[in-house]
Amino acid sequence: MDQQKIDVLLSIKVWDPKPWVEGLSQSTYINQVHLWPTEADLSQVSGLFVWKPLDEGVVQKLPNLKWVSSLGAGVDHLVNDQQIPSDIPVTRIVDPFLTRDMTNYCIMGVLMHQRSMQAHWQNQQKAIWNRLSYSSLKVGVLGLGELGGHCASTLAQLGFEVLGYSRTPKQLPGVQCFNGGELKQFLAPLDVLINLLPVTPHTVDILNLDLFEQIKEGAFLINVARGNHLVENDLLLALDSGRLSGALLDVFREEPLPSGHPFWKHPKIRITPHVASVTTPQSAMQLVLENTKRLIEGRDLLHKVNREAGY
Ligand code: NAP
Ligand code: GLV
């Protein structure tokens, strides 16, 4: 094998792998692009690029594996996968398009709620002229990382009162930042709560009745992070009691959301099928190729995940 090139394996479900196969095949750093499932000899593969989950037994076929990259921002599908040896670095996608698209989705969710767009469209069906009022909102963002930080700052620039919560202290212009033991203070005044946390043992099930009872009555929930953050039955209880006024959900414990799931027909729940922000291959590939170059040159990889922390 050419010493300046590596073989890579793509394991992509849900998305079309074609742009990745075509784009990576043109790189001068890559010798061969394999696409899982394959019967080919994978013994020279050193980079494994995954969107998710990884089939059982894949890693066993990769004796020269040196690096695993998620092709999305989230890495929950990789950090919990026992197949990947603990000394193999795992990286993830941090990309301006991914960040922009997530922020835009969250702004859309906040504005649709603030301006009662659903009620206006229902009124239109019946030719009803009803000038519904609207008010200023306090918006809270759980998680102030690449996505949450940008979302919170942008909402602040748009004139919303914005609060944010993270594990460690943060400073963001226009955002009142909370951390650690300050969850209660963060939640209390919120009209809208946006979840942009990673799933870790500390954040799984964090969107539960106990949390909903700490937010202002009638608040609106936007969950764009992961379905495992939300205790589904607790959301139903909170909506049915009026504790929460509604929810916009993009992610679910089981995806696709099963056809008989109560969320589909709930009048206070709006659903999108995990499309809040979808990796743009042409843009994210630049990062994957930069890391390929770094791997070849023996340099540190960008956007490495702390596997112990889980994100
Ligand atoms: P990130 O940069 O790793 O940021 C994570 C943030 O969460 C950080 O601010 C971190 O705090 C905070 N955090 C982690 N554990 C916490 C805890 N126990 N308590 C309080 N805060 C905690 O991640 P990201 O790139 O912003 O992505 C966030 C998530 O969005 C991804 O993991 C993925 O699940 C989801 N996502 C969804 C879609 C979609 O289409 N629906 C698309 C992309 C991503 P510190 O800053 O103090 O470390
Ligand atoms: C999408 O869910 C991502 O994590 O990029």
Short mmCIF file of C-alpha atoms and ligand atoms in Angstrom, two decimals:
data_model
loop_
_atom_site.label_atom_id
_atom_site.label_comp_id
_atom_site.label_asym_id
_atom_site.label_seq_id
_atom_site.Cartn_x
_atom_site.Cartn_y
_atom_site.Cartn_z
CA MET A 1 0.00 0.00 0.00
CA ASP A 2 1.15 3.56 -0.73
CA GLN A 3 2.42 4.85 2.64
CA GLN A 4 0.78 8.25 2.08
CA LYS A 5 -2.70 6.81 1.59
CA ILE A 6 -5.10 4.82 3.74
CA ASP A 7 -8.02 2.48 3.11
CA VAL A 8 -11.33 3.49 4.69
CA LEU A 9 -14.62 1.75 5.39
CA LEU A 10 -17.94 3.59 5.31
CA SER A 11 -20.87 2.20 7.28
CA ILE A 12 -23.85 4.43 6.50
CA LYS A 13 -27.48 3.70 7.27
CA VAL A 14 -30.47 6.06 6.88
CA TRP A 15 -28.56 8.38 4.49
CA ASP A 16 -27.52 7.88 0.88
CA PRO A 17 -23.82 6.84 1.00
CA LYS A 18 -23.16 7.85 -2.64
CA PRO A 19 -21.84 11.41 -2.03
CA TRP A 20 -19.44 10.04 0.60
CA VAL A 21 -18.18 7.21 -1.60
CA GLU A 22 -17.72 9.55 -4.57
CA GLY A 23 -16.14 12.39 -2.59
CA LEU A 24 -13.73 10.27 -0.56
CA SER A 25 -12.70 8.25 -3.65
CA GLN A 26 -11.34 11.46 -5.20
CA SER A 27 -9.04 12.20 -2.26
CA THR A 28 -5.29 11.89 -2.70
CA TYR A 29 -5.08 10.64 0.92
CA ILE A 30 -7.32 7.64 0.32
CA ASN A 31 -6.26 4.45 -1.40
CA GLN A 32 -9.57 2.59 -1.37
CA VAL A 33 -13.08 3.38 -0.12
CA HIS A 34 -15.05 0.33 1.02
CA LEU A 35 -18.78 0.44 1.73
CA TRP A 36 -20.28 -1.87 4.35
CA PRO A 37 -21.60 -4.56 3.88
CA THR A 38 -18.84 -5.99 1.73
CA GLU A 39 -17.00 -9.30 1.23
CA ALA A 40 -13.78 -7.45 0.33
CA ASP A 41 -10.55 -7.88 2.28
CA LEU A 42 -10.67 -5.10 4.90
CA SER A 43 -7.36 -5.88 6.56
CA GLN A 44 -5.74 -2.61 5.36
CA VAL A 45 -8.57 -0.36 6.53
CA SER A 46 -7.43 2.19 9.12
CA GLY A 47 -10.34 4.67 9.07
CA LEU A 48 -13.94 3.70 9.84
CA PHE A 49 -16.62 6.33 9.14
CA VAL A 50 -20.01 5.58 10.64
CA TRP A 51 -23.61 6.74 10.59
CA LYS A 52 -25.20 4.54 12.62
CA PRO A 53 -25.51 1.97 14.28
CA LEU A 54 -22.55 -0.24 13.44
CA ASP A 55 -23.34 -3.89 12.61
CA GLU A 56 -22.00 -6.54 15.00
CA GLY A 57 -18.67 -8.01 13.87
CA VAL A 58 -17.51 -5.11 11.63
CA VAL A 59 -14.60 -4.07 13.81
CA GLN A 60 -13.34 -7.68 14.02
CA LYS A 61 -12.66 -7.45 10.29
CA LEU A 62 -10.42 -4.39 10.74
CA PRO A 63 -7.12 -5.52 12.35
CA ASN A 64 -5.40 -2.25 11.28
CA LEU A 65 -8.10 0.10 12.56
CA LYS A 66 -6.61 3.39 13.85
CA TRP A 67 -9.50 5.84 13.90
CA VAL A 68 -13.32 5.93 13.96
CA SER A 69 -15.33 9.00 12.92
CA SER A 70 -19.01 9.62 13.42
CA LEU A 71 -20.44 11.29 10.32
CA GLY A 72 -22.75 13.35 12.52
CA ALA A 73 -22.31 15.54 15.59
CA GLY A 74 -23.63 12.85 17.94
CA VAL A 75 -21.46 9.94 19.03
CA ASP A 76 -23.85 8.01 21.30
CA HIS A 77 -23.91 5.22 18.67
CA LEU A 78 -20.12 4.87 18.97
CA VAL A 79 -19.21 5.55 22.61
CA ASN A 80 -21.60 2.81 23.72
CA ASP A 81 -20.37 0.30 21.12
CA GLN A 82 -18.26 -2.34 22.85
CA GLN A 83 -16.73 -3.37 19.52
CA ILE A 84 -14.54 -0.27 19.34
CA PRO A 85 -11.38 -0.74 21.42
CA SER A 86 -10.93 1.94 24.10
CA ASP A 87 -7.56 3.13 22.69
CA ILE A 88 -8.97 3.92 19.22
CA PRO A 89 -9.68 7.66 18.85
CA VAL A 90 -13.26 8.58 17.98
CA THR A 91 -13.98 11.91 16.27
CA ARG A 92 -17.21 13.64 15.28
CA ILE A 93 -18.48 16.25 12.85
CA VAL A 94 -18.30 19.91 13.76
CA ASP A 95 -19.34 21.79 10.67
CA PRO A 96 -20.67 25.29 9.91
CA PHE A 97 -23.60 23.95 7.83
CA LEU A 98 -24.63 21.52 10.59
CA THR A 99 -24.49 24.33 13.15
CA ARG A 100 -26.36 26.80 10.92
CA ASP A 101 -29.10 24.32 10.07
CA MET A 102 -29.68 23.37 13.71
CA THR A 103 -29.90 26.99 14.79
CA ASN A 104 -32.34 27.74 11.96
CA TYR A 105 -34.56 24.80 12.93
CA CYS A 106 -34.65 25.93 16.57
CA ILE A 107 -35.45 29.53 15.56
CA MET A 108 -38.25 28.17 13.37
CA GLY A 109 -39.63 26.17 16.32
CA VAL A 110 -39.48 29.13 18.69
CA LEU A 111 -41.13 31.53 16.19
CA MET A 112 -43.86 29.09 15.15
CA HIS A 113 -44.73 28.69 18.83
CA GLN A 114 -44.45 32.38 19.69
CA ARG A 115 -46.62 33.45 16.74
CA SER A 116 -49.23 30.64 17.18
CA MET A 117 -48.71 29.65 13.54
CA GLN A 118 -50.61 26.41 13.88
CA ALA A 119 -53.68 28.20 15.22
CA HIS A 120 -53.47 30.77 12.40
CA TRP A 121 -53.40 27.99 9.80
CA GLN A 122 -56.32 26.21 11.49
CA ASN A 123 -58.25 29.49 11.44
CA GLN A 124 -57.44 29.96 7.77
CA GLN A 125 -59.10 26.60 6.99
CA LYS A 126 -62.34 28.03 8.39
CA ALA A 127 -61.86 31.62 7.05
CA ILE A 128 -61.66 32.93 10.62
CA TRP A 129 -60.00 36.35 11.11
CA ASN A 130 -58.61 36.15 14.66
CA ARG A 131 -55.78 38.52 15.61
CA LEU A 132 -54.03 36.29 18.15
CA SER A 133 -51.67 38.16 20.43
CA TYR A 134 -48.05 37.23 21.09
CA SER A 135 -45.53 38.11 23.77
CA SER A 136 -41.78 38.20 24.45
CA LEU A 137 -40.34 34.84 25.40
CA LYS A 138 -37.57 33.59 27.66
CA VAL A 139 -35.82 30.75 25.85
CA GLY A 140 -33.51 28.25 27.58
CA VAL A 141 -30.94 26.11 25.80
CA LEU A 142 -29.78 22.93 27.53
CA GLY A 143 -26.22 22.27 26.34
CA LEU A 144 -23.97 25.13 25.21
CA GLY A 145 -21.57 23.24 22.94
CA GLU A 146 -21.04 23.68 19.19
CA LEU A 147 -24.77 23.62 18.44
CA GLY A 148 -26.34 24.88 21.68
CA GLY A 149 -23.85 27.75 22.01
CA HIS A 150 -24.53 28.99 18.47
CA CYS A 151 -28.28 28.55 18.85
CA ALA A 152 -28.35 30.46 22.16
CA SER A 153 -26.20 33.35 20.85
CA THR A 154 -28.24 33.66 17.65
CA LEU A 155 -31.55 33.69 19.53
CA ALA A 156 -30.11 36.43 21.76
CA GLN A 157 -29.14 38.44 18.66
CA LEU A 158 -32.73 38.10 17.45
CA GLY A 159 -33.93 39.79 20.63
CA PHE A 160 -35.07 36.83 22.71
CA GLU A 161 -34.15 36.71 26.37
CA VAL A 162 -31.87 33.66 26.40
CA LEU A 163 -30.63 31.44 29.21
CA GLY A 164 -28.23 28.55 28.76
CA TYR A 165 -27.09 25.59 30.82
CA SER A 166 -23.92 23.49 30.49
CA ARG A 167 -21.76 21.19 32.58
CA THR A 168 -18.88 23.65 32.95
CA PRO A 169 -19.10 27.47 33.19
CA LYS A 170 -19.54 29.39 29.92
CA GLN A 171 -19.65 33.01 28.78
CA LEU A 172 -21.70 33.83 25.71
CA PRO A 173 -22.68 37.34 24.62
CA GLY A 174 -26.31 38.07 25.46
CA VAL A 175 -26.88 34.71 27.14
CA GLN A 176 -27.37 34.24 30.88
CA CYS A 177 -25.26 31.14 31.50
CA PHE A 178 -25.82 28.53 34.23
CA ASN A 179 -23.93 25.35 35.02
CA GLY A 180 -23.66 22.38 37.36
CA GLY A 181 -25.95 22.78 40.39
CA GLU A 182 -27.83 25.73 38.85
CA LEU A 183 -30.34 23.72 36.79
CA LYS A 184 -33.29 24.81 38.97
CA GLN A 185 -32.52 28.54 38.53
CA PHE A 186 -32.04 28.01 34.78
CA LEU A 187 -35.38 26.24 34.34
CA ALA A 188 -37.67 28.37 36.55
CA PRO A 189 -38.34 31.36 34.24
CA LEU A 190 -38.42 29.56 30.86
CA ASP A 191 -41.23 29.88 28.28
CA VAL A 192 -39.38 27.59 25.85
CA LEU A 193 -36.82 24.86 26.57
CA ILE A 194 -34.55 23.66 23.74
CA ASN A 195 -32.58 20.47 24.37
CA LEU A 196 -29.15 20.29 22.70
CA LEU A 197 -27.33 17.98 25.11
CA PRO A 198 -25.41 14.86 24.11
CA VAL A 199 -26.72 11.55 25.47
CA THR A 200 -24.49 10.40 28.33
CA PRO A 201 -25.18 8.45 31.53
CA HIS A 202 -25.77 11.88 33.17
CA THR A 203 -28.24 13.20 30.60
CA VAL A 204 -30.27 10.13 29.59
CA ASP A 205 -33.93 10.61 30.68
CA ILE A 206 -33.19 14.21 31.75
CA LEU A 207 -36.44 15.47 30.17
CA ASN A 208 -38.76 13.97 32.78
CA LEU A 209 -41.73 15.06 34.89
CA ASP A 210 -39.52 16.31 37.70
CA LEU A 211 -37.77 18.67 35.24
CA PHE A 212 -41.03 19.72 33.57
CA GLU A 213 -42.41 20.68 36.99
CA GLN A 214 -39.52 23.08 37.48
CA ILE A 215 -40.22 25.12 34.31
CA LYS A 216 -42.82 27.87 34.16
CA GLU A 217 -46.32 26.41 33.71
CA GLY A 218 -47.32 26.23 30.05
CA ALA A 219 -43.77 26.16 28.68
CA PHE A 220 -43.01 24.70 25.24
CA LEU A 221 -40.40 21.95 24.69
CA ILE A 222 -38.17 21.56 21.64
CA ASN A 223 -36.17 18.30 21.64
CA VAL A 224 -33.60 18.18 18.85
CA ALA A 225 -30.87 16.24 20.65
CA ARG A 226 -31.75 12.56 21.16
CA GLY A 227 -34.89 10.56 21.92
CA ASN A 228 -33.17 8.95 24.92
CA HIS A 229 -33.23 12.30 26.72
CA LEU A 230 -37.02 12.22 26.91
CA VAL A 231 -39.17 10.08 29.19
CA GLU A 232 -42.01 9.75 26.71
CA ASN A 233 -44.80 8.98 29.16
CA ASP A 234 -43.76 11.94 31.34
CA LEU A 235 -44.14 14.24 28.32
CA LEU A 236 -47.67 12.91 27.74
CA LEU A 237 -48.53 13.50 31.41
CA ALA A 238 -47.08 17.03 31.33
CA LEU A 239 -48.98 17.92 28.13
CA ASP A 240 -52.25 16.42 29.30
CA SER A 241 -52.10 18.27 32.65
CA GLY A 242 -51.18 21.59 30.95
CA ARG A 243 -47.83 21.68 32.71
CA LEU A 244 -46.34 22.00 29.20
CA SER A 245 -48.32 23.67 26.41
CA GLY A 246 -46.74 21.74 23.54
CA ALA A 247 -43.67 20.09 22.12
CA LEU A 248 -41.74 20.05 18.86
CA LEU A 249 -39.87 16.74 18.61
CA ASP A 250 -37.28 15.79 15.99
CA VAL A 251 -35.72 12.77 17.72
CA PHE A 252 -37.22 9.65 19.28
CA ARG A 253 -36.25 6.67 21.39
CA GLU A 254 -37.18 4.44 18.46
CA GLU A 255 -36.60 5.74 14.91
CA PRO A 256 -38.52 5.64 12.68
CA LEU A 257 -41.22 6.45 15.23
CA PRO A 258 -43.56 3.40 15.19
CA SER A 259 -46.82 4.07 13.35
CA GLY A 260 -48.99 3.35 16.41
CA HIS A 261 -47.02 5.65 18.73
CA PRO A 262 -49.24 8.09 20.71
CA PHE A 263 -47.00 11.06 19.74
CA TRP A 264 -48.17 10.93 16.09
CA LYS A 265 -51.74 11.96 16.85
CA HIS A 266 -51.25 14.06 19.98
CA PRO A 267 -52.77 17.51 19.35
CA LYS A 268 -50.00 19.29 21.27
CA ILE A 269 -47.07 17.48 19.66
CA ARG A 270 -45.40 18.46 16.37
CA ILE A 271 -43.08 15.91 14.79
CA THR A 272 -40.25 16.02 12.26
CA PRO A 273 -38.36 12.82 11.30
CA HIS A 274 -34.81 13.57 12.60
CA VAL A 275 -34.13 16.29 10.06
CA ALA A 276 -33.39 19.26 12.34
CA SER A 277 -29.83 19.34 11.01
CA VAL A 278 -28.51 16.77 8.58
CA THR A 279 -24.79 16.51 7.77
CA THR A 280 -23.93 18.12 4.41
CA PRO A 281 -21.42 15.63 2.93
CA GLN A 282 -19.61 18.13 0.68
CA SER A 283 -18.87 20.34 3.68
CA ALA A 284 -18.30 17.74 6.42
CA MET A 285 -15.99 15.78 4.10
CA GLN A 286 -13.41 18.59 4.42
CA LEU A 287 -13.09 17.78 8.12
CA VAL A 288 -12.94 14.02 7.52
CA LEU A 289 -10.20 14.54 4.92
CA GLU A 290 -8.26 16.93 7.16
CA ASN A 291 -8.33 14.23 9.85
CA THR A 292 -7.27 11.59 7.28
CA LYS A 293 -4.25 13.77 6.46
CA ARG A 294 -3.51 14.22 10.15
CA LEU A 295 -3.73 10.46 10.75
CA ILE A 296 -1.23 9.83 7.94
CA GLU A 297 1.10 12.53 9.30
CA GLY A 298 0.82 11.21 12.87
CA ARG A 299 -0.75 14.48 14.13
CA ASP A 300 -3.59 14.99 16.62
CA LEU A 301 -7.07 14.49 15.14
CA LEU A 302 -9.62 17.33 15.25
CA HIS A 303 -12.83 17.09 17.30
CA LYS A 304 -11.86 14.01 19.25
CA VAL A 305 -14.51 12.70 21.62
CA ASN A 306 -13.82 12.25 25.33
CA ARG A 307 -14.97 8.64 25.48
CA GLU A 308 -15.09 8.62 29.26
CA ALA A 309 -17.38 11.67 29.36
CA GLY A 310 -19.37 10.20 26.46
CA TYR A 311 -19.27 13.31 24.23
P1 NAP B 1 -21.14 19.35 22.08
O1 NAP B 1 -20.39 20.41 21.33
O2 NAP B 1 -20.39 18.19 22.61
O3 NAP B 1 -21.88 20.11 23.28
C1 NAP B 1 -22.51 19.44 24.33
C2 NAP B 1 -22.95 20.45 25.39
O4 NAP B 1 -23.68 19.74 26.39
C3 NAP B 1 -21.75 21.11 26.11
O5 NAP B 1 -22.04 22.45 26.38
C4 NAP B 1 -21.67 20.33 27.42
O6 NAP B 1 -21.16 21.05 28.51
C5 NAP B 1 -23.13 20.04 27.67
N1 NAP B 1 -23.28 18.91 28.59
C6 NAP B 1 -22.82 17.63 28.46
N2 NAP B 1 -23.15 16.91 29.54
C7 NAP B 1 -23.84 17.74 30.37
C8 NAP B 1 -24.45 17.57 31.63
N3 NAP B 1 -24.41 16.41 32.30
N4 NAP B 1 -25.06 18.64 32.18
C9 NAP B 1 -25.08 19.84 31.55
N5 NAP B 1 -24.53 20.07 30.34
C10 NAP B 1 -23.91 19.03 29.76
O7 NAP B 1 -22.32 18.77 21.20
P2 NAP B 1 -23.04 19.46 19.93
O8 NAP B 1 -22.18 19.36 18.74
O9 NAP B 1 -23.51 20.80 20.35
O10 NAP B 1 -24.28 18.46 19.71
C11 NAP B 1 -25.26 18.24 20.70
C12 NAP B 1 -26.16 17.08 20.32
O11 NAP B 1 -27.07 17.46 19.29
C13 NAP B 1 -25.46 15.87 19.71
O12 NAP B 1 -24.88 15.07 20.71
C14 NAP B 1 -26.59 15.17 18.98
O13 NAP B 1 -27.18 14.22 19.83
C15 NAP B 1 -27.59 16.28 18.70
N6 NAP B 1 -27.79 16.52 17.25
C16 NAP B 1 -29.02 16.33 16.72
C17 NAP B 1 -29.24 16.59 15.37
C18 NAP B 1 -30.59 16.46 14.75
O14 NAP B 1 -30.73 16.54 13.52
N7 NAP B 1 -31.64 16.29 15.51
C19 NAP B 1 -28.17 17.04 14.57
C20 NAP B 1 -26.94 17.22 15.15
C21 NAP B 1 -26.75 16.95 16.50
P3 NAP B 1 -19.65 21.56 28.56
O15 NAP B 1 -19.56 22.62 27.49
O16 NAP B 1 -19.51 22.12 29.91
O17 NAP B 1 -18.79 20.37 28.26
C1 GLV B 2 -27.59 14.08 14.04
O1 GLV B 2 -28.42 13.63 14.73
C2 GLV B 2 -26.22 14.29 14.45
O2 GLV B 2 -25.87 13.88 15.57
O3 GLV B 2 -25.45 14.84 13.65
#
